[in-house]
Tab-separated table of C-alpha atoms in Angstrom:
chain	number	residue	atom	x	y	z
U	232	PHE	CA	0.028	-0.116	0.035
U	233	SER	CA	1.503	3.698	-0.997
U	234	THR	CA	1.107	6.101	1.802
U	235	GLN	CA	-0.488	9.643	1.185
U	236	ALA	CA	2.457	11.319	0.523
U	237	GLU	CA	3.729	8.938	-2.280
U	238	ARG	CA	0.128	9.390	-3.723
U	239	ASP	CA	0.234	12.968	-3.717
U	240	ASP	CA	3.942	12.859	-5.144
U	241	ALA	CA	2.418	10.711	-8.008
U	242	LYS	CA	0.145	13.318	-9.263
U	243	LEU	CA	3.218	16.233	-8.971
U	244	GLU	CA	3.359	17.535	-12.519
U	245	ARG	CA	6.787	16.395	-14.129
U	246	VAL	CA	8.214	15.268	-17.570
U	247	ARG	CA	8.328	11.511	-17.792
U	248	ASN	CA	9.638	9.318	-20.686
U	249	ILE	CA	6.269	7.480	-21.326
U	250	PRO	CA	6.386	4.501	-23.759
U	251	LEU	CA	4.801	4.923	-26.824
U	252	ALA	CA	2.411	1.896	-26.271
U	253	GLU	CA	0.927	3.765	-23.429
U	254	LEU	CA	-0.047	6.960	-25.201
U	255	HIS	CA	-3.444	7.265	-26.973
U	256	PRO	CA	-5.029	9.850	-29.765
U	257	PHE	CA	-7.292	12.448	-27.879
U	258	LYS	CA	-10.647	11.282	-28.616
U	259	GLY	CA	-12.362	13.189	-31.292
U	260	HIS	CA	-8.682	14.843	-31.998
U	261	PRO	CA	-9.708	17.458	-35.102
U	262	PHE	CA	-5.964	17.629	-36.423
U	263	LYS	CA	-4.370	15.445	-39.069
U	264	VAL	CA	-0.932	13.690	-38.969
U	265	GLN	CA	-0.071	14.656	-42.254
U	266	ASN	CA	3.077	13.442	-44.307
U	267	ASN	CA	3.936	16.713	-45.421
U	268	GLU	CA	7.394	19.011	-45.373
U	269	GLU	CA	6.384	20.032	-41.905
U	270	MET	CA	6.360	16.700	-40.910
U	271	GLN	CA	9.494	15.816	-42.728
U	272	ARG	CA	11.475	18.467	-40.648
U	273	MET	CA	9.775	16.894	-37.334
U	274	ILE	CA	11.241	13.546	-38.103
U	275	GLU	CA	14.519	14.924	-39.296
U	276	SER	CA	14.680	16.956	-36.036
U	277	ILE	CA	14.397	14.209	-33.806
U	278	ARG	CA	16.428	11.711	-35.604
U	279	LYS	CA	19.295	14.333	-34.750
U	280	VAL	CA	18.450	15.683	-31.286
U	281	GLY	CA	16.122	13.516	-30.136
U	282	ALA	CA	12.256	14.423	-28.867
U	283	ILE	CA	13.209	17.552	-26.909
U	284	THR	CA	9.898	19.245	-26.578
U	285	PRO	CA	7.515	17.198	-24.473
U	286	ALA	CA	3.736	16.441	-25.000
U	287	LEU	CA	1.158	16.948	-23.112
U	288	ALA	CA	-1.154	14.039	-21.634
U	289	ARG	CA	-3.658	13.114	-18.978
U	290	PRO	CA	-3.832	9.736	-17.274
U	291	LEU	CA	-6.662	7.396	-18.200
U	292	PRO	CA	-8.707	5.527	-15.507
U	293	ASP	CA	-8.264	2.473	-17.079
U	294	GLY	CA	-4.479	2.888	-17.462
U	295	GLY	CA	-2.033	4.514	-20.206
U	296	TYR	CA	-2.409	8.286	-21.076
U	297	GLU	CA	-4.528	10.120	-23.477
U	298	LEU	CA	-2.461	12.439	-25.534
U	299	ILE	CA	-3.338	16.248	-25.301
U	300	SER	CA	-0.789	17.704	-27.745
U	301	GLY	CA	2.255	15.827	-29.402
U	302	HIS	CA	0.346	13.543	-31.884
U	303	ARG	CA	2.875	14.284	-34.866
U	304	ARG	CA	5.756	13.948	-32.338
U	305	LEU	CA	4.353	10.598	-31.483
U	306	ALA	CA	3.930	9.432	-35.186
U	307	ALA	CA	7.533	10.845	-35.822
U	308	CYS	CA	8.772	8.714	-32.717
U	309	GLN	CA	6.919	5.760	-34.275
U	310	VAL	CA	8.442	6.036	-37.900
U	311	LEU	CA	11.877	6.493	-36.331
U	312	GLY	CA	11.079	3.340	-33.821
U	313	VAL	CA	11.819	5.740	-30.620
U	314	GLU	CA	10.268	3.355	-27.824
U	315	THR	CA	9.457	6.671	-25.485
U	316	MET	CA	9.179	10.013	-25.614
U	317	PRO	CA	9.019	12.884	-23.100
U	318	VAL	CA	5.474	13.954	-21.848
U	319	ILE	CA	4.057	16.073	-19.253
U	320	VAL	CA	1.419	14.415	-17.291
U	321	ARG	CA	-1.079	16.709	-16.041
U	322	GLU	CA	-4.899	15.934	-14.205
U	323	LEU	CA	-7.351	17.462	-16.602
U	324	SER	CA	-11.403	17.772	-16.659
U	325	ASP	CA	-12.706	16.815	-20.237
U	326	ASP	CA	-13.123	20.380	-21.243
U	327	GLU	CA	-9.970	21.655	-19.917
U	328	ALA	CA	-8.278	18.624	-21.904
U	329	VAL	CA	-10.418	19.687	-25.133
U	330	ILE	CA	-9.165	23.652	-24.377
U	331	ALA	CA	-5.689	22.709	-23.906
U	332	MET	CA	-5.603	20.227	-26.854
U	333	VAL	CA	-6.886	23.073	-29.476
U	334	ASP	CA	-4.800	25.916	-28.061
U	335	ALA	CA	-1.690	23.764	-28.459
U	336	ASN	CA	-2.503	22.547	-31.770
U	337	LEU	CA	-3.525	26.084	-33.311
U	338	GLN	CA	0.088	26.845	-32.773
U	339	ARG	CA	0.813	24.875	-35.950
U	340	GLU	CA	2.477	26.460	-39.371
U	341	THR	CA	-0.048	25.150	-41.295
U	342	ILE	CA	-4.075	24.356	-40.328
U	343	LEU	CA	-6.346	22.877	-42.863
U	344	PRO	CA	-10.008	24.828	-42.722
U	345	SER	CA	-11.840	21.257	-41.484
U	346	GLU	CA	-9.050	21.485	-38.540
U	347	LYS	CA	-9.883	25.115	-37.598
U	348	ALA	CA	-13.614	24.288	-37.870
U	349	PHE	CA	-13.981	21.265	-35.954
U	350	SER	CA	-11.309	22.333	-33.178
U	351	TYR	CA	-13.286	25.793	-32.742
U	352	LYS	CA	-16.326	24.083	-32.502
U	353	MET	CA	-14.961	21.577	-29.940
U	354	ARG	CA	-13.225	24.784	-27.832
U	355	LEU	CA	-16.551	26.828	-28.235
U	356	GLU	CA	-18.580	24.075	-26.529
U	357	ALA	CA	-16.140	23.412	-23.802
U	358	MET	CA	-15.860	26.896	-22.873
U	359	ASN	CA	-19.916	27.246	-23.127
U	360	ARG	CA	-19.869	24.129	-20.859
U	361	GLN	CA	-17.213	25.893	-18.260
U	362	GLY	CA	-19.200	29.507	-18.494
U	363	GLN	CA	-22.372	27.632	-16.912
U	364	ARG	CA	-23.403	26.518	-13.209
U	365	THR	CA	-25.484	23.150	-13.046
U	366	ASP	CA	-28.275	24.764	-10.694
U	367	LEU	CA	-31.596	25.304	-12.616
U	368	THR	CA	-32.017	28.982	-11.614
U	369	SER	CA	-28.338	30.230	-12.944
U	370	THR	CA	-27.820	31.830	-16.230
U	371	PRO	CA	-24.488	31.350	-18.354
U	372	VAL	CA	-21.540	33.340	-16.994
U	373	VAL	CA	-20.038	33.933	-20.558
U	374	SER	CA	-22.151	34.812	-23.236
U	375	LYS	CA	-22.262	32.626	-26.661
U	376	SER	CA	-21.251	35.853	-28.840
U	377	ARG	CA	-18.498	36.337	-26.090
U	378	SER	CA	-17.015	32.785	-26.169
U	379	ASN	CA	-16.577	33.671	-29.879
U	380	GLU	CA	-14.819	36.443	-29.358
U	381	MET	CA	-12.522	34.726	-26.673
U	382	LEU	CA	-11.916	31.880	-29.013
U	383	GLY	CA	-11.192	34.229	-31.886
U	384	GLU	CA	-8.617	35.913	-29.822
U	385	VAL	CA	-6.689	32.546	-29.128
U	386	GLY	CA	-7.016	31.875	-33.365
U	387	GLY	CA	-6.197	35.279	-34.200
U	388	GLU	CA	-9.429	35.415	-35.785
U	389	SER	CA	-12.602	37.798	-35.352
U	390	ARG	CA	-15.751	36.352	-34.054
U	391	GLU	CA	-17.386	36.334	-37.496
U	392	GLN	CA	-14.549	34.457	-38.561
U	393	VAL	CA	-15.022	32.105	-36.099
U	394	ARG	CA	-18.627	31.521	-36.517
U	395	ARG	CA	-17.827	31.057	-40.471
U	396	TYR	CA	-15.222	28.252	-40.059
U	397	ILE	CA	-17.627	26.418	-37.297
U	398	ARG	CA	-20.333	26.499	-40.169
U	399	LEU	CA	-18.126	24.341	-42.193
U	400	THR	CA	-18.628	21.725	-39.714
U	401	HIS	CA	-22.320	21.137	-41.294
U	402	LEU	CA	-20.460	20.017	-44.908
U	403	ILE	CA	-20.420	16.661	-45.877
U	404	PRO	CA	-17.154	15.135	-45.380
U	405	PRO	CA	-16.622	14.889	-49.521
U	406	LEU	CA	-17.043	18.540	-49.774
U	407	LEU	CA	-14.880	19.458	-46.597
U	408	ASP	CA	-12.188	17.670	-48.412
U	409	LEU	CA	-12.511	19.706	-51.523
U	410	VAL	CA	-12.369	22.636	-49.117
U	411	ASP	CA	-9.156	21.530	-47.746
U	412	SER	CA	-7.536	20.830	-51.323
U	413	GLY	CA	-8.365	24.319	-52.139
U	414	LYS	CA	-10.751	23.353	-54.683
U	415	ILE	CA	-13.848	25.240	-53.260
U	416	ALA	CA	-12.642	28.602	-51.742
U	417	PHE	CA	-13.607	29.059	-48.037
U	418	ARG	CA	-16.520	31.926	-48.632
U	419	PRO	CA	-18.468	29.777	-51.051
U	420	ALA	CA	-17.908	26.781	-48.564
U	421	VAL	CA	-19.558	28.655	-45.815
U	422	GLU	CA	-22.419	29.140	-47.555
U	423	LEU	CA	-22.799	26.137	-49.134
U	424	SER	CA	-22.837	24.669	-45.564
U	425	PHE	CA	-26.552	25.855	-45.238
U	426	LEU	CA	-27.870	23.193	-47.752
U	427	THR	CA	-29.453	19.999	-46.470
U	428	GLU	CA	-27.340	16.816	-46.869
U	429	GLU	CA	-29.291	15.551	-49.891
U	430	GLU	CA	-28.558	19.202	-51.685
U	431	GLN	CA	-25.027	18.794	-50.699
U	432	ASN	CA	-24.773	15.222	-52.184
U	433	SER	CA	-26.371	16.546	-55.650
U	434	LEU	CA	-24.026	19.286	-55.550
U	435	LEU	CA	-21.319	16.964	-55.054
U	436	ASP	CA	-22.401	14.980	-58.237
U	437	SER	CA	-22.884	17.946	-59.830
U	438	ILE	CA	-19.132	19.125	-59.336
U	439	SER	CA	-17.890	15.647	-60.531
U	440	SER	CA	-19.734	15.978	-63.872
U	441	GLU	CA	-18.982	19.292	-64.640
U	442	GLN	CA	-15.326	19.239	-63.060
U	443	SER	CA	-15.324	22.609	-61.834
U	444	THR	CA	-16.822	23.978	-58.092
U	445	PRO	CA	-19.226	27.008	-57.347
U	446	SER	CA	-18.229	30.517	-57.227
U	447	LEU	CA	-19.614	32.639	-54.411
U	448	ALA	CA	-22.325	33.996	-56.209
U	449	GLN	CA	-23.628	30.576	-57.351
U	450	ALA	CA	-23.054	29.220	-53.617
U	451	LEU	CA	-25.250	32.412	-52.459
U	452	LYS	CA	-27.894	31.503	-55.258
U	453	MET	CA	-27.755	27.980	-53.940
U	454	LYS	CA	-28.507	28.853	-50.718
U	455	GLU	CA	-31.283	31.332	-51.587
U	456	PHE	CA	-33.162	28.420	-53.533
U	457	SER	CA	-32.609	26.067	-50.669
U	458	GLN	CA	-33.984	28.116	-48.154
U	459	ASN	CA	-37.184	28.982	-50.649
U	460	GLY	CA	-37.460	24.999	-50.940
U	461	ARG	CA	-36.967	25.181	-54.585
U	462	LEU	CA	-33.348	23.450	-54.561
U	463	ASN	CA	-33.069	20.084	-56.475
U	464	ALA	CA	-30.462	18.422	-58.425
U	465	ASP	CA	-31.561	20.223	-61.905
U	466	VAL	CA	-31.537	23.480	-60.329
U	467	ILE	CA	-27.944	23.021	-58.924
U	468	LEU	CA	-26.898	21.655	-62.524
U	469	SER	CA	-28.492	24.652	-63.723
U	470	ILE	CA	-26.562	27.092	-61.680
U	471	MET	CA	-23.114	24.991	-61.977
U	472	CYS	CA	-23.446	25.683	-65.624
U	473	GLU	CA	-23.477	29.428	-65.547
U	474	GLN	CA	-20.254	30.954	-66.715
U	475	LYS	CA	-18.096	32.379	-63.776
U	476	PRO	CA	-16.176	35.419	-64.305
U	477	ASN	CA	-13.005	33.572	-63.514
U	478	GLN	CA	-13.995	31.075	-66.570
U	479	LYS	CA	-13.270	33.841	-69.070
U	480	GLU	CA	-10.348	32.792	-71.351
U	481	LYS	CA	-6.833	33.477	-69.695
U	482	ILE	CA	-3.407	33.277	-71.182
U	483	SER	CA	-0.922	30.952	-68.956
U	484	PHE	CA	2.501	30.332	-68.988
U	485	GLN	CA	4.796	27.043	-67.469
U	486	SER	CA	6.919	28.851	-64.874
U	487	GLU	CA	9.906	26.579	-66.089
U	488	ARG	CA	9.700	28.460	-69.681
U	489	LEU	CA	9.694	31.949	-67.686
U	490	LYS	CA	12.602	31.163	-65.428
U	491	PRO	CA	15.567	31.967	-67.520
U	492	PHE	CA	14.270	35.317	-68.079
U	493	ILE	CA	13.102	36.454	-64.814
U	494	PRO	CA	15.290	37.319	-61.763
U	495	LYS	CA	15.469	35.090	-59.010
U	496	ASN	CA	13.268	35.448	-55.590
U	497	PHE	CA	10.457	37.707	-57.767
U	498	THR	CA	7.406	37.177	-56.295
U	499	ALA	CA	4.443	36.101	-58.696
U	500	LYS	CA	3.431	40.114	-58.707
U	501	GLN	CA	7.018	40.977	-59.393
U	502	THR	CA	6.823	38.430	-62.342
U	503	GLU	CA	4.031	39.154	-63.803
U	504	ASP	CA	4.605	43.007	-63.927
U	505	TYR	CA	8.552	42.060	-65.300
U	506	VAL	CA	6.554	40.390	-68.303
U	507	ILE	CA	3.944	43.260	-68.685
U	508	LYS	CA	7.124	45.821	-69.292
U	509	ALA	CA	9.020	43.446	-71.202
U	510	LEU	CA	6.106	43.190	-73.694
U	511	GLU	CA	5.655	46.619	-73.963
U	512	TYR	CA	9.426	47.348	-74.755
U	513	TYR	CA	8.971	44.640	-77.356
U	514	HIS	CA	5.775	46.622	-78.588
U	515	ARG	CA	7.358	49.689	-79.045
U	516	TYR	CA	10.343	48.073	-80.724
U	517	GLN	CA	7.984	46.398	-83.296
U	518	LEU	CA	6.374	49.737	-84.194
U	519	ARG	CA	10.085	51.507	-84.459
U	520	GLN	CA	11.280	48.576	-86.856
U	521	LYS	CA	7.868	49.395	-89.159
U	522	GLU	CA	8.622	53.107	-89.021
U	523	ARG	CA	12.049	52.386	-90.566
U	524	ASP	CA	10.869	49.917	-92.805
U	525	ARG	CA	8.376	52.794	-94.442
């Protein structure tokens, strides 16, 4: 039997080297572990100097630990065959764990729209629960709008932008994947989230057949038809067939063909200005040549 002092000491927060097998992903974790450049840098860093920054976890009732932050570090250690990693073990309630998980992961360099959407939703729900007492005569200590503002401060977003991101959680997964990949822009996606699941599936079929995604104007039109009970597969297809301003004929060049003539480290805008000036110069040259030939 352990003494009270030993039990109290066991609860003290400290960095421990925990076996990877005892670390379990956070339930409903909205952030994806992607094999991208950022992940490769982390793997290389751990390969060279080890996992220096500790992860954060909380003890599970049946043993082991639920990872609050450090999912990518765990994946990197698994790739490298590392057996343990440094972890700060902290006693946290469910809502405290959600808030800590979201806050830690919002510091990532790259965050997908779907990740922001579900993490903001989870954190807002946790904040709202923490701002309420359980007795029947109580009123929320923190209003929903104020919670949005506080959440926005954490993520560097306005209250309205937080609301827009949370709307994305109403999109069906295939449409949300198109938002993550950049094929559907953020603002049209927000408006499309007001469509019913059946309407969204019809839109997905239309996107597959037309090989194009809706503009903001088209998304707003679909939302209006949906709210009036007049949106169906035929109407969606008709709206999708409308020409968008950005579908007008454009002239494009492969960057490899331009590289030999463009100064290094030029931005896209600087490259565009450089090409325009070159064309203007060549045009004036052609005019001078015509004058000489007369």
